[in-house]
CSV table of N, CA, C and O in Angstrom, one decimal:
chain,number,residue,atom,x,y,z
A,1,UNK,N,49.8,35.8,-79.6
A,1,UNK,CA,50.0,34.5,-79.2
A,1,UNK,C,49.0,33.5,-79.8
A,1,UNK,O,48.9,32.4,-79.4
A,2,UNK,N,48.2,34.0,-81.0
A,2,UNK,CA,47.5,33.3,-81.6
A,2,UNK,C,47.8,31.6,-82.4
A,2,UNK,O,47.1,30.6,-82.6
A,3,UNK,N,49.4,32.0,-82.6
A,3,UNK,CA,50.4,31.2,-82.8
A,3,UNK,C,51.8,31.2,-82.5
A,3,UNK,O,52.4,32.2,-82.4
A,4,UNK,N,52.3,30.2,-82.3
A,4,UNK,CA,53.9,30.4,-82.2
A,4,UNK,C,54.7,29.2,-83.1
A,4,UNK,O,54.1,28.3,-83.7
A,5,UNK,N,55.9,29.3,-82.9
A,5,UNK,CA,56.7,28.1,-83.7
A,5,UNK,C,57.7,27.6,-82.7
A,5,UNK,O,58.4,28.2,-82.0
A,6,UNK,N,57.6,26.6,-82.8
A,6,UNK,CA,58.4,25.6,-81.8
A,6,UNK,C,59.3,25.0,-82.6
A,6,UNK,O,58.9,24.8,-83.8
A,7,UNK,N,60.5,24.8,-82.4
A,7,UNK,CA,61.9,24.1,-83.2
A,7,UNK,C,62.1,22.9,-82.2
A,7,UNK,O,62.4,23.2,-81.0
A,8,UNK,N,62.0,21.5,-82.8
A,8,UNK,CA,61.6,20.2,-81.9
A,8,UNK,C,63.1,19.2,-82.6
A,8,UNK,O,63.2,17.9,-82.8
A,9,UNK,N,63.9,20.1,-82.9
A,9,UNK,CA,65.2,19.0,-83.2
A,9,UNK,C,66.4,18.9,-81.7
A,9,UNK,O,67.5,18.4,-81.6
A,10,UNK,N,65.8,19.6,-80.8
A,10,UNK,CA,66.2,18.7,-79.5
A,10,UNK,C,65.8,18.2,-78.7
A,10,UNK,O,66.4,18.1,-77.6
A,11,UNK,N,64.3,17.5,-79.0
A,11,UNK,CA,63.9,16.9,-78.8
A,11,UNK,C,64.1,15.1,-78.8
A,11,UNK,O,63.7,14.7,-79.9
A,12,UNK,N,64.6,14.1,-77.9
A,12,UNK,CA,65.2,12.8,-78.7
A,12,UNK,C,64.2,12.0,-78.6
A,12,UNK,O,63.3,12.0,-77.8
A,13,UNK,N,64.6,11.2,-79.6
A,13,UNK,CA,63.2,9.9,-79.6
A,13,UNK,C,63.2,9.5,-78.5
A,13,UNK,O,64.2,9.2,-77.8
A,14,UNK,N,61.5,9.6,-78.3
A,14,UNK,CA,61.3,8.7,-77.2
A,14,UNK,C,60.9,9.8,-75.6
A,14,UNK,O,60.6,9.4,-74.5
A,15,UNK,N,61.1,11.3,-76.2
A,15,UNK,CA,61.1,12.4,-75.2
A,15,UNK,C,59.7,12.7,-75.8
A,15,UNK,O,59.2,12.5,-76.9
A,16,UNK,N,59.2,13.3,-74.5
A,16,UNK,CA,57.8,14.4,-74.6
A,16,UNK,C,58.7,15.2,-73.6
A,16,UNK,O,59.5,14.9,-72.7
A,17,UNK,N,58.2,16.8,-74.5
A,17,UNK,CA,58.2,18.2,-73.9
A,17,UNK,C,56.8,18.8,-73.7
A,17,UNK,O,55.8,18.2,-74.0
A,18,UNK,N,56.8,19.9,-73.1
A,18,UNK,CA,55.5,20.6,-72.7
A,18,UNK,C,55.7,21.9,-73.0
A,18,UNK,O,56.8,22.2,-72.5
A,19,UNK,N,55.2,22.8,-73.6
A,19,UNK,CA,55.4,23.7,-74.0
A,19,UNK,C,54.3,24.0,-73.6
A,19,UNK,O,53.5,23.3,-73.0
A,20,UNK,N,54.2,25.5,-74.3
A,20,UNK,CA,52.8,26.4,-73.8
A,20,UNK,C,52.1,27.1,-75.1
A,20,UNK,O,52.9,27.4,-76.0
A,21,UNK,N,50.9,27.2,-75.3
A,21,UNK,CA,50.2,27.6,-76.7
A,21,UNK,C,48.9,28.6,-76.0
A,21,UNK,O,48.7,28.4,-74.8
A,22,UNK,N,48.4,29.3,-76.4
A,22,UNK,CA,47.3,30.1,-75.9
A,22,UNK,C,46.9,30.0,-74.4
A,22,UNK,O,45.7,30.0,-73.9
A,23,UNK,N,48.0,29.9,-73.6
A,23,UNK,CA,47.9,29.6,-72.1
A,23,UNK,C,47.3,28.1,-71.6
A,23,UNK,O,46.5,27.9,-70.7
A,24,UNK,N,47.8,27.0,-72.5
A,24,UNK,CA,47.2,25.7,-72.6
A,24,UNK,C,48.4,25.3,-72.9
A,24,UNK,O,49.1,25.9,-73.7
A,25,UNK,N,49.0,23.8,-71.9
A,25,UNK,CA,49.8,22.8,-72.0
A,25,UNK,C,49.6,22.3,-73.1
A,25,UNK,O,48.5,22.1,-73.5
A,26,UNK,N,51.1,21.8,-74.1
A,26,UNK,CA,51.0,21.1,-75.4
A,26,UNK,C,52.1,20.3,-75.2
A,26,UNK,O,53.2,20.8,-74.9
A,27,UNK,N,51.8,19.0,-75.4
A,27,UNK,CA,52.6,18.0,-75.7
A,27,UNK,C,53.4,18.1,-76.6
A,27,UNK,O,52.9,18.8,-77.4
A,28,UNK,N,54.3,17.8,-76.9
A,28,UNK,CA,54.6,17.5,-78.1
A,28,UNK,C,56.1,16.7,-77.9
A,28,UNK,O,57.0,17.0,-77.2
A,29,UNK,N,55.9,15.2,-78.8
A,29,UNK,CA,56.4,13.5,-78.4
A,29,UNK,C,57.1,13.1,-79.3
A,29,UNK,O,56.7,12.2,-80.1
A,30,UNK,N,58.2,13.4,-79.5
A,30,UNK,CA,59.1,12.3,-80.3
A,30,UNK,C,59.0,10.7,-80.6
A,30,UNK,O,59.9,9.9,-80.5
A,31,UNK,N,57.8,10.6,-80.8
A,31,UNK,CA,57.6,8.7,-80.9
A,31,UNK,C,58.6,7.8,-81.5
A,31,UNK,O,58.8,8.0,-82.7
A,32,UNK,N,59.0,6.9,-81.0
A,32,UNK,CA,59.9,5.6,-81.7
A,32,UNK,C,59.2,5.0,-82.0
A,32,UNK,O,58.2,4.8,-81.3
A,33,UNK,N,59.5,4.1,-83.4
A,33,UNK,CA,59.2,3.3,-84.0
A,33,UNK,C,58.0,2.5,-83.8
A,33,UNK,O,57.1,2.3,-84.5
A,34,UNK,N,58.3,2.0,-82.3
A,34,UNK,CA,57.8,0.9,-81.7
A,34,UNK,C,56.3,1.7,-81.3
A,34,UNK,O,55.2,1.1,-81.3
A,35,UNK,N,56.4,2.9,-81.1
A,35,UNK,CA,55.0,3.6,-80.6
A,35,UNK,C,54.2,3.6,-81.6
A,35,UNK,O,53.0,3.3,-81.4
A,36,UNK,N,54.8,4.2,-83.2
A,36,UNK,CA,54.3,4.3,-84.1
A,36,UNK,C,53.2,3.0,-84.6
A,36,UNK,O,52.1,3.0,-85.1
A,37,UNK,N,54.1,1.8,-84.4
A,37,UNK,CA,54.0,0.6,-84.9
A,37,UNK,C,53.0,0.0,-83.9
A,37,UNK,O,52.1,-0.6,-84.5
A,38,UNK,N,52.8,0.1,-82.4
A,38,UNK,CA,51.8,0.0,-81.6
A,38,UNK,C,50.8,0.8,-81.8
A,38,UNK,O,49.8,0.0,-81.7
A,39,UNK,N,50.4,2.1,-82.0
A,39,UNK,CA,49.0,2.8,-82.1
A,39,UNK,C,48.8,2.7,-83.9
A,39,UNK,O,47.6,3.0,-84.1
A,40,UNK,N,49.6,2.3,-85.3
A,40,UNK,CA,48.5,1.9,-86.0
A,40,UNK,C,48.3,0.6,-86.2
A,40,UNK,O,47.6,0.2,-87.2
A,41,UNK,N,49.0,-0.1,-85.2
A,41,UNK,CA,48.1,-1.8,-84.9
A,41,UNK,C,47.2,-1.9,-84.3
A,41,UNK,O,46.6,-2.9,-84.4
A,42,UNK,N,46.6,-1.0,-83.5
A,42,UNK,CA,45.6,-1.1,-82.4
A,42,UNK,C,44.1,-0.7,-83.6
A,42,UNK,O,43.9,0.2,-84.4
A,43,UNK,N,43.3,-2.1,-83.3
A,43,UNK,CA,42.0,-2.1,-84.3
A,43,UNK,C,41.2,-0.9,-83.5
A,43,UNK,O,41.2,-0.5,-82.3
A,44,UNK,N,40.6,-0.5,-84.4
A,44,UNK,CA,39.3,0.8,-84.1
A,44,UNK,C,38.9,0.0,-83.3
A,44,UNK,O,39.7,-0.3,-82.4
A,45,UNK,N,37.7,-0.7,-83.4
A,45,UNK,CA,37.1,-1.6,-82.6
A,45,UNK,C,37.4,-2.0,-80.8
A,45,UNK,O,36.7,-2.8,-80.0
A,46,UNK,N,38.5,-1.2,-80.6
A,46,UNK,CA,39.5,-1.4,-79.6
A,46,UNK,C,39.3,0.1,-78.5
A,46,UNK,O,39.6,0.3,-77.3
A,47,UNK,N,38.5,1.4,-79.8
A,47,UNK,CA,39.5,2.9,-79.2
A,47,UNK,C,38.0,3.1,-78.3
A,47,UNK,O,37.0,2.3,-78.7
A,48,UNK,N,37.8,3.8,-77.6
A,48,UNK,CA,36.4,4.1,-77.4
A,48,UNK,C,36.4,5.3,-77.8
A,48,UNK,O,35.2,5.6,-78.1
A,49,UNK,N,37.1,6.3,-78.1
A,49,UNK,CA,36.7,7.1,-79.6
A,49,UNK,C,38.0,6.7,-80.9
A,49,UNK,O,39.2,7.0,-80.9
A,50,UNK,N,37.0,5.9,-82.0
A,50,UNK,CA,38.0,5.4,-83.1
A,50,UNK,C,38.7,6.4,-83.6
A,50,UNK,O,38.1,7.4,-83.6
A,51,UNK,N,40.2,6.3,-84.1
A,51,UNK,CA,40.1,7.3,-84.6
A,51,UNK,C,41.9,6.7,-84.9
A,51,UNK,O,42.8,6.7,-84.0
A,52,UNK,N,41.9,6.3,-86.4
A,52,UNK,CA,43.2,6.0,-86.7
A,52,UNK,C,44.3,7.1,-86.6
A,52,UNK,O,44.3,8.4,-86.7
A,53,UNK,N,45.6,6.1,-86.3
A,53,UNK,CA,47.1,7.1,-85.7
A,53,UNK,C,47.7,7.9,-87.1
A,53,UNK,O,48.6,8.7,-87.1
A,54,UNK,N,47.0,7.6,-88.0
A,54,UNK,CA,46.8,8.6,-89.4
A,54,UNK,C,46.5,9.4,-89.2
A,54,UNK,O,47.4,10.2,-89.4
A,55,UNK,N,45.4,10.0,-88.6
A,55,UNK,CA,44.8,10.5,-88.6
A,55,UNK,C,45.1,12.4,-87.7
A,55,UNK,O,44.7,13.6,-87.6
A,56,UNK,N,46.1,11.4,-87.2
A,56,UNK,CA,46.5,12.5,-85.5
A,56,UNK,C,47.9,13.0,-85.4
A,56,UNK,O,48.5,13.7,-84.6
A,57,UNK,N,48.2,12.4,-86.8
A,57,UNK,CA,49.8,13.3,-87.3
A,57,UNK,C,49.9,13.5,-88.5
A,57,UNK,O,49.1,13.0,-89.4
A,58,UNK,N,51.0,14.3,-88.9
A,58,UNK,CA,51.0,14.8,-90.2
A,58,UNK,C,51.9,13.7,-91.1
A,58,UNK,O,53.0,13.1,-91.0
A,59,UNK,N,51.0,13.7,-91.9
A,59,UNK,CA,52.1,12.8,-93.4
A,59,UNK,C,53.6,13.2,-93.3
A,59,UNK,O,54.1,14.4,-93.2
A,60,UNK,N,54.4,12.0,-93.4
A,60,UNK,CA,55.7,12.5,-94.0
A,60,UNK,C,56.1,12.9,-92.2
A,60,UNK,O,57.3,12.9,-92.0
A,61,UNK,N,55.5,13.2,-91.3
A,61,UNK,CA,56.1,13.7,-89.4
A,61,UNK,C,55.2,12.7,-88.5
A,61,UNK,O,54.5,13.0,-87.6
A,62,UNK,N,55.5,11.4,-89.0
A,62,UNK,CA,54.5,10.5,-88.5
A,62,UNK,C,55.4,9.9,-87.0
A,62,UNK,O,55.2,8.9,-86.4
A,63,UNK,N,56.3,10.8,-86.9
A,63,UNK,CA,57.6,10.5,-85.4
A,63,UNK,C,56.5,11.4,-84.5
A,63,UNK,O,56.2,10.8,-83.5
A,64,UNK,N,56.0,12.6,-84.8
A,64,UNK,CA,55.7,13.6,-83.9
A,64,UNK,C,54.4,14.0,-83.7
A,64,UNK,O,53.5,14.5,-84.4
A,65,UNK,N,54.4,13.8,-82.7
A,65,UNK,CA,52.5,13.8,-82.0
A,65,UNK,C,52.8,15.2,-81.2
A,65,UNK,O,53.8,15.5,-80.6
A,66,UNK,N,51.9,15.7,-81.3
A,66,UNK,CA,51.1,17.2,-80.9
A,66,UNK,C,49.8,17.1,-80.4
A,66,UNK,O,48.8,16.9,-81.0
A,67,UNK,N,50.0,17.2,-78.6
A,67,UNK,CA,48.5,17.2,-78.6
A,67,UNK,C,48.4,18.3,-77.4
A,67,UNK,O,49.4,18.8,-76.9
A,68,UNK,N,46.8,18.9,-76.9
A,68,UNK,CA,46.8,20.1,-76.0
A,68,UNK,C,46.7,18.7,-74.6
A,68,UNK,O,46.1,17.6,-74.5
A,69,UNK,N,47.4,19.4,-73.7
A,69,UNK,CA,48.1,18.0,-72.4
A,69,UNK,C,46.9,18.4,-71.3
A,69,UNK,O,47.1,19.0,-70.3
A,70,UNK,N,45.1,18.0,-72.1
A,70,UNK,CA,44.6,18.0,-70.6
A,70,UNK,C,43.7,16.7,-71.1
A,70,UNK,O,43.6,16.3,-72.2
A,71,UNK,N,43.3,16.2,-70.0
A,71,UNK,CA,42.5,15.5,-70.1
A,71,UNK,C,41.4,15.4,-70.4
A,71,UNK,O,40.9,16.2,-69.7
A,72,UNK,N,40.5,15.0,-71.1
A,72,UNK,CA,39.2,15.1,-71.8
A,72,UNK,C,38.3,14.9,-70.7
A,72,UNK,O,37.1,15.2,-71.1
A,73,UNK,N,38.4,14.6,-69.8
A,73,UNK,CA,37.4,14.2,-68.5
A,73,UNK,C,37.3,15.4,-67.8
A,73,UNK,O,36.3,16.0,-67.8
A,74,UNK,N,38.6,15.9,-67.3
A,74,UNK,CA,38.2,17.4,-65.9
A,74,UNK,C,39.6,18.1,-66.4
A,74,UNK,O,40.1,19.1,-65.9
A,75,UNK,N,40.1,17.5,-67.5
A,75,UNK,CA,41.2,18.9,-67.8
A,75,UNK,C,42.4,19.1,-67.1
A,75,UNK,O,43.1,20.2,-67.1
A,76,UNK,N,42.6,17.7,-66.1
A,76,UNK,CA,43.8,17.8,-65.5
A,76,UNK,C,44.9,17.1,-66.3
A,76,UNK,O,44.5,16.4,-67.1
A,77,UNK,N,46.2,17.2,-66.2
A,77,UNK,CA,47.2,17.0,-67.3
A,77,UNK,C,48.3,15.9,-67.0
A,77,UNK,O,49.2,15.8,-66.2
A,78,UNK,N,47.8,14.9,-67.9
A,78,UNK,CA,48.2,13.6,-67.4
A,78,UNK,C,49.8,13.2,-67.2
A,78,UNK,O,50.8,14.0,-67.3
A,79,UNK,N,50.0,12.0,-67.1
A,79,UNK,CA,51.2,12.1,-66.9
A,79,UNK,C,51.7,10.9,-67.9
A,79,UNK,O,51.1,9.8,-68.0
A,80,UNK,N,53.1,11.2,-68.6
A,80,UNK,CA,53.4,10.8,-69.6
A,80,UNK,C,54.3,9.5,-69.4
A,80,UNK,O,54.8,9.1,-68.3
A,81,UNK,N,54.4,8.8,-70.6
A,81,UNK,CA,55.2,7.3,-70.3
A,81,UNK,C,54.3,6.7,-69.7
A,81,UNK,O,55.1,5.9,-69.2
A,82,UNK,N,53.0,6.3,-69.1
A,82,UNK,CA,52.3,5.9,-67.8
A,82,UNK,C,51.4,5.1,-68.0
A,82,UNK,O,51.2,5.0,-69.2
A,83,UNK,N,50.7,4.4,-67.2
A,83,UNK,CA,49.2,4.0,-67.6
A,83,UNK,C,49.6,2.5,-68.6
A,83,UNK,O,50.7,2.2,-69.1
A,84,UNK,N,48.2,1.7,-68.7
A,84,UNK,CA,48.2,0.5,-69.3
A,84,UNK,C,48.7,0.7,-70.7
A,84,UNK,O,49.5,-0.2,-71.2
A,85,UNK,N,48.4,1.6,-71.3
A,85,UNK,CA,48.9,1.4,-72.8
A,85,UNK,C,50.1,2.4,-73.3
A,85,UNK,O,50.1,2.9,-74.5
A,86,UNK,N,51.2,2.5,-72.3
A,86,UNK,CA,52.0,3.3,-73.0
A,86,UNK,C,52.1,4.4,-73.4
A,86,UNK,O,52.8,4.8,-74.4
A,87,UNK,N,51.5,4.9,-72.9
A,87,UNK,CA,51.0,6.3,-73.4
A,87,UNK,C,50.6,7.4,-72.0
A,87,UNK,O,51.3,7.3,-71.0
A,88,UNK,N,49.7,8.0,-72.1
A,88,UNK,CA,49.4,8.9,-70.8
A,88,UNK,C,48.5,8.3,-69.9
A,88,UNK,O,47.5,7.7,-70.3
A,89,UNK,N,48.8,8.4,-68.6
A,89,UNK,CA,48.1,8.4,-67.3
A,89,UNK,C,47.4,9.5,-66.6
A,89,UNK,O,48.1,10.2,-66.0
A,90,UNK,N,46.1,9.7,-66.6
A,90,UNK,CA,46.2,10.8,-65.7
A,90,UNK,C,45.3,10.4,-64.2
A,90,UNK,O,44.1,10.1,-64.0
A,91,UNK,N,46.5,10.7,-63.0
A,91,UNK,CA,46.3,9.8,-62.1
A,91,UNK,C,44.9,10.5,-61.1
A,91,UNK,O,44.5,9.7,-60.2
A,92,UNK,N,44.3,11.7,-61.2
A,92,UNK,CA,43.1,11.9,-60.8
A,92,UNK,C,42.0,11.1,-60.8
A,92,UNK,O,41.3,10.8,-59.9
A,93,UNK,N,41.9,10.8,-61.9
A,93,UNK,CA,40.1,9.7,-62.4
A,93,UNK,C,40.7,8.4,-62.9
A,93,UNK,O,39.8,7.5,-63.0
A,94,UNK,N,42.0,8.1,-63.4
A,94,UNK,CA,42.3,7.0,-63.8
A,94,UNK,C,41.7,6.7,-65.8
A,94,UNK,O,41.0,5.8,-66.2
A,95,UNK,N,42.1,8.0,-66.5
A,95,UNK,CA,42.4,8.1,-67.8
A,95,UNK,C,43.4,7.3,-68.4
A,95,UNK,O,44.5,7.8,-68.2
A,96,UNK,N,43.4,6.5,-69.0
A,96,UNK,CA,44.4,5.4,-70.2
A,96,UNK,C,44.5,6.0,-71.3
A,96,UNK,O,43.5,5.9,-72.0
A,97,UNK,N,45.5,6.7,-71.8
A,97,UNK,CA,45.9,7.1,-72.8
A,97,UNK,C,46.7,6.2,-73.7
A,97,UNK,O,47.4,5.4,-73.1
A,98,UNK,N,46.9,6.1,-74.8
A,98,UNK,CA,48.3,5.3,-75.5
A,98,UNK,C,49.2,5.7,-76.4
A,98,UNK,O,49.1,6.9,-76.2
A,99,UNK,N,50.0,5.5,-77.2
A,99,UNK,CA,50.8,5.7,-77.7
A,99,UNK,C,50.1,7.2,-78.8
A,99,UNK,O,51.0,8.1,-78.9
A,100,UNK,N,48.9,7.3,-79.4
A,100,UNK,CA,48.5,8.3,-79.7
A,100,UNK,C,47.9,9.3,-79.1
A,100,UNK,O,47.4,10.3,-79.7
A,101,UNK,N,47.9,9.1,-78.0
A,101,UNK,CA,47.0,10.1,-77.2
A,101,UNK,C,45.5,9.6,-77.6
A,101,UNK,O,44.6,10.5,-77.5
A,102,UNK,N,45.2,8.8,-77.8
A,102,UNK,CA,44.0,8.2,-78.2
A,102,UNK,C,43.6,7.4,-76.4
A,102,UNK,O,44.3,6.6,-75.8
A,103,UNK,N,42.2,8.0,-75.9
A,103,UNK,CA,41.6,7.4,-74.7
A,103,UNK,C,41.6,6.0,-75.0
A,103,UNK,O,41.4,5.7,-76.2
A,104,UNK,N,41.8,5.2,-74.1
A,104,UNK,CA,41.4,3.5,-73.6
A,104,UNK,C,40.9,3.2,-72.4
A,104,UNK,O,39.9,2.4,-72.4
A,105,UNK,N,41.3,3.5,-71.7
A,105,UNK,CA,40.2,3.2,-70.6
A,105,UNK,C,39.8,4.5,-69.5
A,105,UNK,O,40.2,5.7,-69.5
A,106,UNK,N,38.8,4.0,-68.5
A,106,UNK,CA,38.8,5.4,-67.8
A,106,UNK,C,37.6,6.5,-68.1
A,106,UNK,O,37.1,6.5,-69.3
A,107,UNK,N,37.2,7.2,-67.6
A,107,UNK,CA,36.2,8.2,-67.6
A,107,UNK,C,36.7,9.1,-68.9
A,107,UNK,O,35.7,9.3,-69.7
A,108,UNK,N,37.6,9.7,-69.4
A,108,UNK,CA,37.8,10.3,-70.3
A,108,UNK,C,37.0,10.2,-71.8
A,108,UNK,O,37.5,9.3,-72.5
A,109,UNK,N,36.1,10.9,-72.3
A,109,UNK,CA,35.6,10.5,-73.4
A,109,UNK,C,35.6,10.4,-74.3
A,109,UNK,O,34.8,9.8,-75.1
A,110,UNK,N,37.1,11.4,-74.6
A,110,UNK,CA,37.4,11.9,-76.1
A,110,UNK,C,38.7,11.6,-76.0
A,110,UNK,O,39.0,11.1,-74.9
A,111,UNK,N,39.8,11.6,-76.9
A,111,UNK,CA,41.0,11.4,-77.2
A,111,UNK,C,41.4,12.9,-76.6
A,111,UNK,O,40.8,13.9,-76.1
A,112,UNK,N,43.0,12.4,-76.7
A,112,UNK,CA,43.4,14.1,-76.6
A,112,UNK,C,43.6,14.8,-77.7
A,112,UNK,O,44.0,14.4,-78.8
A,113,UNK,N,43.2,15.9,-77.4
A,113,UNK,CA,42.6,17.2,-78.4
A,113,UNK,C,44.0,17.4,-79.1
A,113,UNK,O,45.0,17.6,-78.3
A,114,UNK,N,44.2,17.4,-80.7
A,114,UNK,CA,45.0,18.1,-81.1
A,114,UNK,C,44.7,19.2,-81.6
A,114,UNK,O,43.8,19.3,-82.4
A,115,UNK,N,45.8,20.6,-81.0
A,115,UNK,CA,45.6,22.1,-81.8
A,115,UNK,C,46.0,21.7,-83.3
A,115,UNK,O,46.6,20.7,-83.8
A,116,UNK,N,45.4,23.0,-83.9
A,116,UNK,CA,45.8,23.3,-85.7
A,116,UNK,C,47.5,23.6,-85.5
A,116,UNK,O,48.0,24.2,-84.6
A,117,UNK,N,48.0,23.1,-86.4
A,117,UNK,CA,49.6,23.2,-86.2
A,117,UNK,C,50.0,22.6,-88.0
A,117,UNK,O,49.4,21.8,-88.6
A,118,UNK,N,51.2,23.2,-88.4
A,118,UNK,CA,51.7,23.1,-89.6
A,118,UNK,C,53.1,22.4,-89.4
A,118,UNK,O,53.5,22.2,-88.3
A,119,UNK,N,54.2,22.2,-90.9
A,119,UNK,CA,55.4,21.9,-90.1
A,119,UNK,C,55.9,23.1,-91.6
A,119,UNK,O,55.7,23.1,-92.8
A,120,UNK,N,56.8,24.1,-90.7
A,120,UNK,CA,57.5,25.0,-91.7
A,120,UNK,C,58.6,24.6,-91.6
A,120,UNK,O,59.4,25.6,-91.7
A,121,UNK,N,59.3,23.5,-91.4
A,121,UNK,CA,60.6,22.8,-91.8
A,121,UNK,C,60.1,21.3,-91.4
A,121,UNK,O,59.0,21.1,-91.0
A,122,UNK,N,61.3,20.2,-91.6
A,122,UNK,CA,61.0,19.0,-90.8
A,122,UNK,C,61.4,19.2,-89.4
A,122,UNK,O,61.8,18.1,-88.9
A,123,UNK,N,61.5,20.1,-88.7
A,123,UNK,CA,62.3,19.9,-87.3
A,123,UNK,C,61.5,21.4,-86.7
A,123,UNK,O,61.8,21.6,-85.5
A,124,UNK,N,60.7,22.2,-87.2
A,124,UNK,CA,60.1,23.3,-86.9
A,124,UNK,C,58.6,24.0,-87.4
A,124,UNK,O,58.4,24.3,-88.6
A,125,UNK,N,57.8,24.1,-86.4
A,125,UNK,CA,56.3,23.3,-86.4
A,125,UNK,C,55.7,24.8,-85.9
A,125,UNK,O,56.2,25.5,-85.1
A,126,UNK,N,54.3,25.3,-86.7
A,126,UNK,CA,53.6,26.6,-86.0
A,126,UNK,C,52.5,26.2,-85.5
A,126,UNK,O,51.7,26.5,-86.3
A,127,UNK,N,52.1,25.8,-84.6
A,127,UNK,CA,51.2,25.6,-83.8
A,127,UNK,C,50.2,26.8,-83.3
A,127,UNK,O,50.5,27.5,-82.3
A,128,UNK,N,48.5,26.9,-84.3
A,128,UNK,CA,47.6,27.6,-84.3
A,128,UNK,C,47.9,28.3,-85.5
A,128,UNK,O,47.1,29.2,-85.8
């Protein structure tokens, strides 16, 4: 279980699934347009950990965000669509997630953690 491969073509824009990776919840988000276009408008200056929406998806699969679904604060697993910026809520401590899984407000200190993951088609992804 070091890795597995997920096939994310029934997945529709605009869906997050949850899947399972080394006994750890994994996101993984069909983003529309508009989410795209919201997290690489948002200035660094803005993230309290910077970290451009380049940065957190793969070239050429810039629809599809992959992240491990715990919270960077206590590791509880937020909840999706939610929260001020569009992005994840997690309603224990009051974590702001957005459209990249990038922290905004709230006790959380880090973004959400993306695993190592490849894409061996456009629609089918090895994750670890």
């Amino acid at each position: 279980l070091a890795s597995i491969e997920f096939e994310m073509s029934g997945i529709e824009e605009g869906q997050t699934v949850t899947i399972m990776w080394r006994g750890l919840p994994v996101f993984v988000r069909h983003r529309t347009a508009e989410n795209i276009t919201i997290a690489k408008d948002t200035p660094l200056a803005d993230l309290k950990d910077p970290e451009p929406d380049a940065s957190r998806v793969k070239e050429g699969h810039e629809q599809w965000l992959i992240m491990i679904a715990n919270c960077t604060h206590l590791g509880c697993i937020p909840v999706g669509d939610s929260g001020d910026f569009g992005g994840w809520f997690c309603p224990c401590h009051g974590s702001h997630y957005d459209t990249a899984g990038r922290i905004r407000k709230g006790p959380a200190p880090k973004n959400l953690v993306l695993p190592p993951y490849d894409f061996v088609s456009d629609t089918l992804v090895q994750i670890g």
